[in-house]
Amino acid sequence: MKQAVAPPPYGKTDVGPLGRLPEEWAQAVLPLGGRSFHGKSVFKWLHNRGITDPEQMTDLPKALRTKLAEAGVGPVLEIVQERRAQDDTRKLLVRMKDGATVETVLIPSVTGGRSDLPSPVEEDADAAAAVDDEDEAPESPEKDGPIRVTQCISTQVGCAMGCVFCASGVAGLKRQMTSEEIVAQVLLGKSRLDAREQLRNVVFMGMGEPLHNYDATARVLRLLTHAEGIGLSSRRITVSTSGLVPEIARLGEDFAGQVGLAISLHAADDETRTRLMPINKKYPLAKLMDALRAYPLPRRRRITIEYTLVAGKNDAPEEAKKLVKLLRGLQVKINLIPMNPIEASTLGPPDLAGVLAFQRILCDAGYSCFIRRRRGDEVSAACGQLAILGAKPKVRVDRS
Ligand code: SAH
Ligand code: SF4
């Protein structure tokens, strides 16, 4: 274990102007000489139109625009680097006001299979999103129709959880992100979409453990789903967690189970899981499974189980059989993620035959089990590869 896992802080995280909800804005503009309806208008400019410069908020009185600028309303993030993979996945390295950097990834949906997987490998087209589309009519991918984009966002600079296969875990926790820094990634992401692209899903699967920054994460969920803002449906948002049991319960309660939940399981017994994920010592599998059973899952929705396959650690057929038993009775779908290599570790993925054999056992037992497409690999944008500028040589700014 690299470091002790700190208990989640429950203190108030700084909200910042972009983190305010309309009713808070209605109050916040009063001392600046504005009226409450101006405040609601500011929220719309920021979240619905993506305008952060008060000068451009043309329906506000000039004096209020000046006061807003003086009060710090303005861009929160700056793009340091944008890298585009051949599959159009884009990784944005963004800098916050204190100079700390995180990454966010835009993942356009793709049709057609992977060339390195033999057919008929079952593969989930939306697996990158971990979004469960089962209860929705399938969309026909029209030739000139919109391209659905999933954005993967970060919630912390680094991560305290110390999972051995993850670049963020190896880096350790540098600091929490504020709700405005988290939501700003989505506004920035939207501004980088191509003409045909539409933001469809947001997944909290970037750097950091979202439930270890619960207050900010919950606020961002409210911001993203607000009808006068970005207006995403909560079922199009997935929060991924390494298994912080009390916060899973809290999320379920606060959002009535409407937010998609993904659990990073990665092992089916405590010994293996603790070796890979130190958090398992604090919240062992029995407790985690209880939390999943108690999650107020809406009918026809499923919890996503993420299982990163690490060669020689958790990829044996016996592990798949244990997983079959562990998950019995739960409404789940399983995403297998062959481990993406990280520089800080010699661990790696099993070969394709091993991945397929593992999948076969789960499929034969009746589970929906998908192999996660590897997206954005050549720009280090795949799961677990996101890192902090300067912390790892792999994410050095590419000036070529
Ligand atoms: N902290 C949260 C969300 C971010 S990680 C969590 O752990 O769930 C998103 C997913 O990528 C998790 O399932 C995580 O376990 C997985 N992951 C991390 N490093 C990886 C790697 N090197 N290869 C493949 N998946 C990885
Ligand atoms: Fe943190 Fe998730 Fe990485 Fe584990 S896998 S270290 S919880 S970001």
Coordinates of C-alpha atoms and ligand atoms in Angstrom, one line a residue:
M1 CA 0.0 0.0 0.0
K2 CA 1.5 3.3 -1.1
Q3 CA -0.2 5.5 1.5
A4 CA -2.9 5.5 4.1
V5 CA -6.4 6.1 2.8
A6 CA -7.7 9.2 4.4
P7 CA -11.4 9.2 5.4
P8 CA -13.5 11.3 3.1
P9 CA -13.6 14.9 4.1
Y10 CA -17.1 16.1 4.7
G11 CA -16.2 19.8 5.1
K12 CA -17.6 22.3 2.6
T13 CA -15.6 22.5 -0.6
D14 CA -15.3 25.9 -2.2
V15 CA -18.1 26.4 -4.6
G16 CA -16.9 29.3 -6.8
P17 CA -19.1 31.3 -9.2
L18 CA -19.5 28.5 -11.7
G19 CA -20.6 26.2 -8.9
R20 CA -23.7 28.2 -8.0
L21 CA -27.2 27.0 -8.7
P22 CA -29.8 29.6 -10.0
E23 CA -31.3 30.2 -6.6
E24 CA -27.8 30.9 -5.2
W25 CA -27.1 33.2 -8.1
A26 CA -30.4 35.0 -7.4
Q27 CA -28.9 35.9 -3.9
A28 CA -25.4 36.4 -5.0
V29 CA -26.1 39.3 -7.4
L30 CA -28.0 41.3 -4.8
P31 CA -24.9 42.8 -3.1
L32 CA -23.5 43.5 -6.6
G33 CA -26.5 45.8 -7.3
G34 CA -28.4 43.3 -9.4
R35 CA -31.9 41.9 -9.0
S36 CA -32.6 38.2 -8.4
F37 CA -33.8 37.6 -12.0
H38 CA -30.4 38.8 -13.1
G39 CA -28.8 36.1 -11.1
K40 CA -30.9 33.4 -12.8
S41 CA -29.8 35.0 -16.1
V42 CA -26.2 34.7 -15.1
F43 CA -26.6 31.0 -14.4
K44 CA -28.1 30.6 -17.9
W45 CA -25.3 32.4 -19.6
L46 CA -22.7 30.3 -17.8
H47 CA -24.3 26.9 -18.0
N48 CA -26.7 27.0 -20.9
R49 CA -24.8 29.1 -23.3
G50 CA -21.3 28.4 -22.0
I51 CA -20.4 32.1 -21.8
T52 CA -18.0 32.9 -18.9
D53 CA -17.0 36.4 -19.8
P54 CA -19.5 38.8 -18.1
E55 CA -18.9 41.4 -20.8
Q56 CA -20.7 39.1 -23.2
M57 CA -23.8 38.7 -21.0
T58 CA -25.6 41.3 -23.0
D59 CA -29.0 41.3 -21.2
L60 CA -27.4 42.4 -17.9
P61 CA -26.8 46.0 -16.9
K62 CA -23.4 47.2 -17.7
A63 CA -22.6 48.0 -14.0
L64 CA -23.5 44.5 -13.0
R65 CA -21.3 43.0 -15.7
T66 CA -18.4 45.0 -14.4
K67 CA -19.1 43.9 -10.8
L68 CA -19.4 40.2 -11.9
A69 CA -16.0 40.4 -13.5
E70 CA -14.5 42.1 -10.4
A71 CA -16.1 39.3 -8.3
G72 CA -14.1 36.7 -10.3
V73 CA -16.7 35.5 -12.8
G74 CA -14.6 34.3 -15.8
P75 CA -12.9 31.3 -17.3
V76 CA -11.9 28.7 -14.7
L77 CA -9.8 26.4 -16.8
E78 CA -7.3 26.9 -19.5
I79 CA -6.5 24.3 -22.1
V80 CA -2.8 23.4 -21.9
Q81 CA -2.8 20.7 -24.5
E82 CA -5.4 19.0 -26.7
R83 CA -4.5 15.7 -28.3
R84 CA -6.6 13.9 -30.8
A85 CA -6.4 10.1 -31.3
Q86 CA -7.1 8.5 -34.7
D87 CA -10.6 7.4 -33.4
D88 CA -11.3 11.1 -32.7
T89 CA -11.1 10.6 -28.9
R90 CA -9.6 13.9 -27.5
K91 CA -7.8 14.3 -24.4
L92 CA -7.7 17.8 -22.9
L93 CA -5.1 18.7 -20.4
V94 CA -6.5 21.6 -18.5
R95 CA -4.9 24.0 -16.0
M96 CA -6.7 25.5 -13.0
K97 CA -6.1 28.9 -11.5
D98 CA -3.5 27.6 -9.0
G99 CA -1.6 25.9 -11.8
A100 CA -2.7 22.4 -11.0
T101 CA -3.6 20.3 -14.0
V102 CA -6.0 17.5 -14.7
E103 CA -7.3 15.7 -17.8
T104 CA -10.7 15.3 -19.4
V105 CA -11.5 13.1 -22.3
L106 CA -14.1 13.4 -25.1
I107 CA -15.1 10.1 -26.6
P108 CA -17.3 10.1 -29.7
S109 CA -19.5 7.0 -30.2
V110 CA -18.3 4.7 -32.9
T111 CA -20.0 2.1 -35.0
G112 CA -18.4 -1.1 -36.1
G113 CA -16.2 -3.5 -34.1
R114 CA -12.6 -3.5 -33.1
S115 CA -10.2 -4.9 -35.6
D116 CA -8.2 -6.7 -32.9
L117 CA -11.2 -8.6 -31.5
P118 CA -12.4 -11.6 -33.4
S119 CA -16.1 -11.6 -34.0
P120 CA -18.4 -12.5 -32.5
V121 CA -17.0 -10.8 -29.4
E122 CA -19.7 -9.2 -27.5
E123 CA -18.9 -5.6 -27.2
D124 CA -20.8 -2.7 -25.8
A125 CA -20.9 0.3 -28.1
D126 CA -21.6 2.5 -25.1
A127 CA -19.2 0.7 -22.8
A128 CA -17.0 3.7 -22.7
A129 CA -19.9 5.5 -21.2
A130 CA -20.9 2.7 -18.9
V131 CA -24.4 4.0 -19.6
D132 CA -27.2 1.5 -19.6
D133 CA -29.3 2.1 -22.7
E134 CA -31.4 -1.0 -22.3
D135 CA -34.6 0.8 -21.5
E136 CA -34.4 3.1 -24.5
A137 CA -35.3 2.6 -28.1
P138 CA -32.0 2.1 -30.0
E139 CA -31.0 5.0 -32.2
S140 CA -30.3 4.3 -35.8
P141 CA -26.9 5.7 -36.6
E142 CA -27.9 7.9 -39.6
K143 CA -25.2 8.9 -42.0
D144 CA -25.4 12.6 -41.3
G145 CA -27.0 12.3 -37.9
P146 CA -25.4 13.6 -34.7
I147 CA -22.4 11.9 -33.2
R148 CA -23.0 11.1 -29.5
V149 CA -20.1 12.1 -27.3
T150 CA -19.3 10.8 -23.9
Q151 CA -17.1 13.1 -21.7
C152 CA -15.0 11.6 -18.9
I153 CA -14.3 14.1 -16.2
S154 CA -11.9 14.3 -13.3
T155 CA -12.9 15.1 -9.7
Q156 CA -9.5 15.3 -7.9
V157 CA -6.0 16.2 -8.7
G158 CA -4.5 12.7 -8.3
C159 CA -6.2 10.2 -6.0
A160 CA -5.7 9.0 -2.4
M161 CA -7.0 5.5 -3.1
G162 CA -3.7 4.1 -4.3
C163 CA -4.9 1.4 -6.7
V164 CA -1.8 -0.2 -7.9
F165 CA -2.7 -0.3 -11.6
C166 CA -3.8 3.3 -11.9
A167 CA -1.7 6.4 -12.8
S168 CA -3.9 8.7 -10.6
G169 CA -3.5 6.3 -7.6
V170 CA 0.3 6.1 -8.1
A171 CA 0.4 9.9 -8.1
G172 CA -1.4 10.2 -4.7
L173 CA -3.9 13.0 -3.9
K174 CA -2.6 16.5 -4.5
R175 CA -5.9 18.3 -3.8
Q176 CA -9.7 18.2 -4.2
M177 CA -11.2 19.9 -7.2
T178 CA -14.0 22.5 -6.5
S179 CA -17.4 22.0 -8.0
E180 CA -16.7 24.9 -10.4
E181 CA -13.5 23.3 -11.6
I182 CA -15.3 20.0 -12.1
V183 CA -18.2 21.4 -14.0
A184 CA -16.0 23.7 -16.0
Q185 CA -14.5 20.6 -17.7
V186 CA -17.9 19.9 -19.2
L187 CA -18.5 23.5 -20.4
L188 CA -15.0 23.5 -22.0
G189 CA -15.6 20.0 -23.5
K190 CA -18.9 21.2 -25.1
S191 CA -17.0 24.2 -26.6
R192 CA -14.6 21.7 -28.3
L193 CA -17.2 19.5 -30.0
D194 CA -17.1 19.3 -33.7
A195 CA -20.2 20.5 -35.6
R196 CA -21.9 17.1 -35.8
E197 CA -21.1 16.1 -32.2
Q198 CA -23.5 16.3 -29.3
L199 CA -22.6 15.8 -25.6
R200 CA -24.7 12.8 -24.6
N201 CA -23.1 11.2 -21.5
V202 CA -20.9 12.4 -18.7
V203 CA -18.9 9.8 -16.7
F204 CA -17.0 10.5 -13.5
M205 CA -14.2 8.2 -14.6
G206 CA -11.3 10.6 -15.0
M207 CA -8.7 11.3 -12.4
G208 CA -9.8 10.9 -8.8
E209 CA -12.4 9.2 -6.7
P210 CA -15.6 11.2 -7.0
L211 CA -17.1 9.9 -3.8
H212 CA -14.0 11.0 -1.9
N213 CA -15.0 14.5 -2.9
Y214 CA -18.7 14.0 -2.3
D215 CA -20.0 17.5 -1.7
A216 CA -18.4 18.8 -4.9
T217 CA -19.5 15.8 -6.9
A218 CA -23.1 16.0 -5.7
R219 CA -23.2 19.7 -6.5
V220 CA -21.9 19.0 -10.0
L221 CA -24.6 16.4 -10.5
R222 CA -27.2 19.1 -9.6
L223 CA -25.5 21.6 -12.0
L224 CA -25.3 19.2 -14.9
T225 CA -28.9 18.1 -14.7
H226 CA -30.4 21.6 -14.1
A227 CA -33.0 22.3 -16.8
E228 CA -31.8 25.9 -17.2
G229 CA -28.2 24.8 -17.5
I230 CA -26.7 22.0 -19.5
G231 CA -29.8 19.9 -18.8
L232 CA -28.3 16.4 -19.0
S233 CA -30.6 13.7 -17.8
S234 CA -29.3 12.1 -14.6
R235 CA -29.5 8.7 -16.2
R236 CA -26.9 9.9 -18.8
I237 CA -24.5 10.5 -16.0
T238 CA -22.4 7.7 -14.4
V239 CA -20.4 8.1 -11.2
S240 CA -17.7 5.5 -10.9
T241 CA -16.3 4.6 -7.5
S242 CA -13.7 2.3 -6.0
G243 CA -16.4 1.4 -3.3
L244 CA -16.7 4.1 -0.6
V245 CA -19.6 2.4 1.1
P246 CA -21.2 5.3 3.1
E247 CA -21.0 7.6 0.1
I248 CA -22.7 5.0 -2.1
A249 CA -25.6 5.1 0.3
R250 CA -25.6 8.8 0.4
L251 CA -25.5 9.1 -3.4
G252 CA -28.4 6.7 -3.7
E253 CA -30.4 8.7 -1.1
D254 CA -29.6 12.1 -2.4
F255 CA -30.4 11.3 -6.0
A256 CA -33.0 8.5 -5.5
G257 CA -30.9 6.1 -7.4
Q258 CA -31.3 8.1 -10.6
V259 CA -27.6 8.6 -11.2
G260 CA -25.8 5.8 -12.9
L261 CA -23.5 3.9 -10.6
A262 CA -20.3 2.1 -11.7
I263 CA -18.3 0.0 -9.2
S264 CA -14.7 -0.6 -9.7
L265 CA -14.6 -4.2 -8.4
H266 CA -11.5 -5.7 -10.0
A267 CA -11.6 -8.8 -7.8
A268 CA -14.0 -11.3 -6.3
D269 CA -12.2 -12.0 -3.1
D270 CA -10.9 -9.8 -0.3
E271 CA -7.3 -10.9 -0.5
T272 CA -7.0 -10.2 -4.2
R273 CA -9.0 -7.0 -4.0
T274 CA -7.0 -5.6 -1.1
R275 CA -3.8 -6.3 -3.0
L276 CA -5.0 -4.3 -5.9
M277 CA -7.1 -1.7 -4.1
P278 CA -6.1 -0.7 -0.6
I279 CA -9.6 0.8 0.0
N280 CA -10.9 -2.8 0.3
K281 CA -9.4 -3.0 3.8
K282 CA -11.7 -0.3 5.0
Y283 CA -14.8 -1.5 2.9
P284 CA -14.4 -5.2 2.3
L285 CA -16.5 -7.0 -0.3
A286 CA -19.3 -8.1 2.0
K287 CA -20.0 -4.5 3.0
L288 CA -19.7 -3.3 -0.6
M289 CA -22.1 -5.9 -1.8
D290 CA -24.6 -4.9 0.9
A291 CA -24.3 -1.3 -0.3
L292 CA -25.0 -2.4 -3.8
R293 CA -28.0 -4.4 -2.8
A294 CA -29.3 -1.4 -0.9
Y295 CA -28.8 1.1 -3.8
P296 CA -32.3 2.3 -4.9
L297 CA -31.8 1.2 -8.4
P298 CA -34.8 2.1 -10.7
R299 CA -36.5 -0.7 -12.5
R300 CA -34.7 -2.0 -15.6
R301 CA -31.5 -0.2 -14.7
R302 CA -28.3 -1.9 -13.8
I303 CA -25.2 -1.2 -11.8
T304 CA -22.1 -1.3 -14.0
I305 CA -19.3 -3.5 -12.6
E306 CA -15.9 -2.6 -13.8
Y307 CA -13.3 -5.2 -13.8
T308 CA -9.8 -4.3 -14.9
L309 CA -8.0 -7.5 -15.9
V310 CA -4.5 -7.5 -14.7
A311 CA -2.3 -10.4 -15.9
G312 CA -1.5 -12.9 -13.2
K313 CA -3.4 -11.0 -10.5
N314 CA -7.1 -11.3 -11.1
D315 CA -7.6 -12.9 -14.5
A316 CA -7.7 -16.6 -13.8
P317 CA -10.8 -18.6 -14.7
E318 CA -11.4 -19.3 -11.0
E319 CA -11.7 -15.6 -10.4
A320 CA -14.4 -15.3 -13.0
K321 CA -16.2 -18.2 -11.3
K322 CA -16.0 -16.4 -8.0
L323 CA -17.3 -13.3 -9.6
V324 CA -20.3 -15.2 -10.9
K325 CA -21.2 -16.2 -7.4
L326 CA -20.4 -12.8 -5.8
L327 CA -22.7 -10.9 -8.2
R328 CA -25.6 -13.4 -8.1
G329 CA -28.9 -11.7 -7.5
L330 CA -27.7 -8.2 -8.4
Q331 CA -28.9 -6.2 -11.4
V332 CA -25.5 -5.7 -13.1
K333 CA -23.7 -5.5 -16.3
I334 CA -20.0 -6.2 -16.3
N335 CA -17.4 -4.2 -18.2
L336 CA -14.0 -6.0 -18.6
I337 CA -11.2 -3.6 -19.1
P338 CA -7.9 -5.2 -20.1
M339 CA -5.4 -3.1 -18.0
N340 CA -3.9 -0.2 -19.9
P341 CA -0.2 -0.1 -19.2
I342 CA 1.1 2.8 -17.0
E343 CA 4.6 3.9 -16.8
A344 CA 4.8 3.6 -13.0
S345 CA 4.0 -0.2 -13.0
T346 CA 5.1 -3.4 -14.7
L347 CA 1.6 -4.8 -14.4
G348 CA -0.2 -5.3 -17.7
P349 CA -3.2 -6.9 -19.4
P350 CA -3.7 -10.6 -20.1
D351 CA -3.5 -11.7 -23.7
L352 CA -6.7 -11.7 -25.8
A353 CA -7.3 -15.4 -25.2
G354 CA -7.3 -14.8 -21.5
V355 CA -9.7 -11.9 -21.8
L356 CA -12.1 -13.9 -23.9
A357 CA -12.0 -16.9 -21.7
F358 CA -12.8 -14.7 -18.7
Q359 CA -15.7 -13.1 -20.6
R360 CA -17.0 -16.5 -21.7
I361 CA -17.4 -17.7 -18.1
L362 CA -19.4 -14.7 -17.2
C363 CA -21.6 -14.8 -20.3
D364 CA -22.3 -18.5 -19.9
A365 CA -23.5 -17.7 -16.4
G366 CA -26.0 -15.3 -17.9
Y367 CA -24.4 -12.0 -17.2
S368 CA -24.2 -9.2 -19.8
C369 CA -20.4 -8.9 -20.1
F370 CA -18.6 -6.5 -22.4
I371 CA -15.0 -5.9 -23.2
R372 CA -14.4 -2.2 -23.0
R373 CA -13.2 -0.7 -26.2
R374 CA -9.8 0.8 -25.8
R375 CA -10.2 4.4 -26.8
G376 CA -7.6 7.2 -27.2
D377 CA -4.8 4.9 -26.3
E378 CA -2.1 6.5 -28.3
V379 CA -2.7 9.8 -26.5
S380 CA -2.7 8.1 -23.1
A381 CA -6.4 8.9 -22.7
A382 CA -7.5 5.4 -21.8
C383 CA -8.8 4.4 -18.4
G384 CA -6.2 4.8 -15.7
Q385 CA -3.7 6.6 -17.9
L386 CA -4.8 10.1 -17.0
A387 CA -2.2 11.9 -15.0
I388 CA -0.9 15.1 -13.7
L389 CA 1.4 17.3 -15.8
G390 CA 4.9 16.9 -14.4
A391 CA 4.0 13.9 -12.3
K392 CA 4.8 11.4 -15.0
P393 CA 6.9 11.8 -18.1
K394 CA 4.1 10.3 -20.3
V395 CA 2.0 13.4 -20.1
R396 CA 4.7 16.0 -20.8
V397 CA 3.4 18.7 -23.1
D398 CA 3.9 17.5 -26.6
R399 CA 5.4 20.4 -28.5
S400 CA 5.9 18.5 -31.7
Ligands
SAH1 N1 -11.9 6.5 -9.0 C1 -13.0 6.0 -9.7 C2 -13.2 6.6 -11.1 C3 -11.9 6.8 -11.9 S1 -11.1 5.4 -12.6 C4 -12.9 4.5 -9.7 O1 -11.9 4.0 -9.4 O2 -13.9 3.9 -10.0 C5 -12.2 4.8 -13.9 C6 -12.0 3.3 -14.1 O3 -10.7 3.0 -14.7 C7 -12.0 2.5 -12.8 O4 -12.8 1.3 -13.0 C8 -10.6 2.1 -12.6 O5 -10.4 1.1 -11.8 C9 -10.1 1.9 -14.0 N2 -8.7 1.9 -14.2 C10 -7.8 2.6 -13.5 N3 -6.5 2.3 -14.0 C11 -6.7 1.5 -15.0 C12 -5.7 0.9 -15.9 N4 -4.4 1.2 -15.9 N5 -6.3 0.1 -16.9 C13 -7.6 -0.1 -17.0 N6 -8.5 0.4 -16.2 C14 -8.0 1.2 -15.2
SF4_2 FE1 -8.3 6.4 -7.6 FE2 -10.0 5.2 -9.2 FE3 -7.4 5.3 -9.8 FE4 -8.3 3.8 -7.8 S1 -8.8 3.5 -9.9 S2 -6.5 5.1 -7.7 S3 -9.9 5.0 -7.0 S4 -8.8 7.0 -9.7

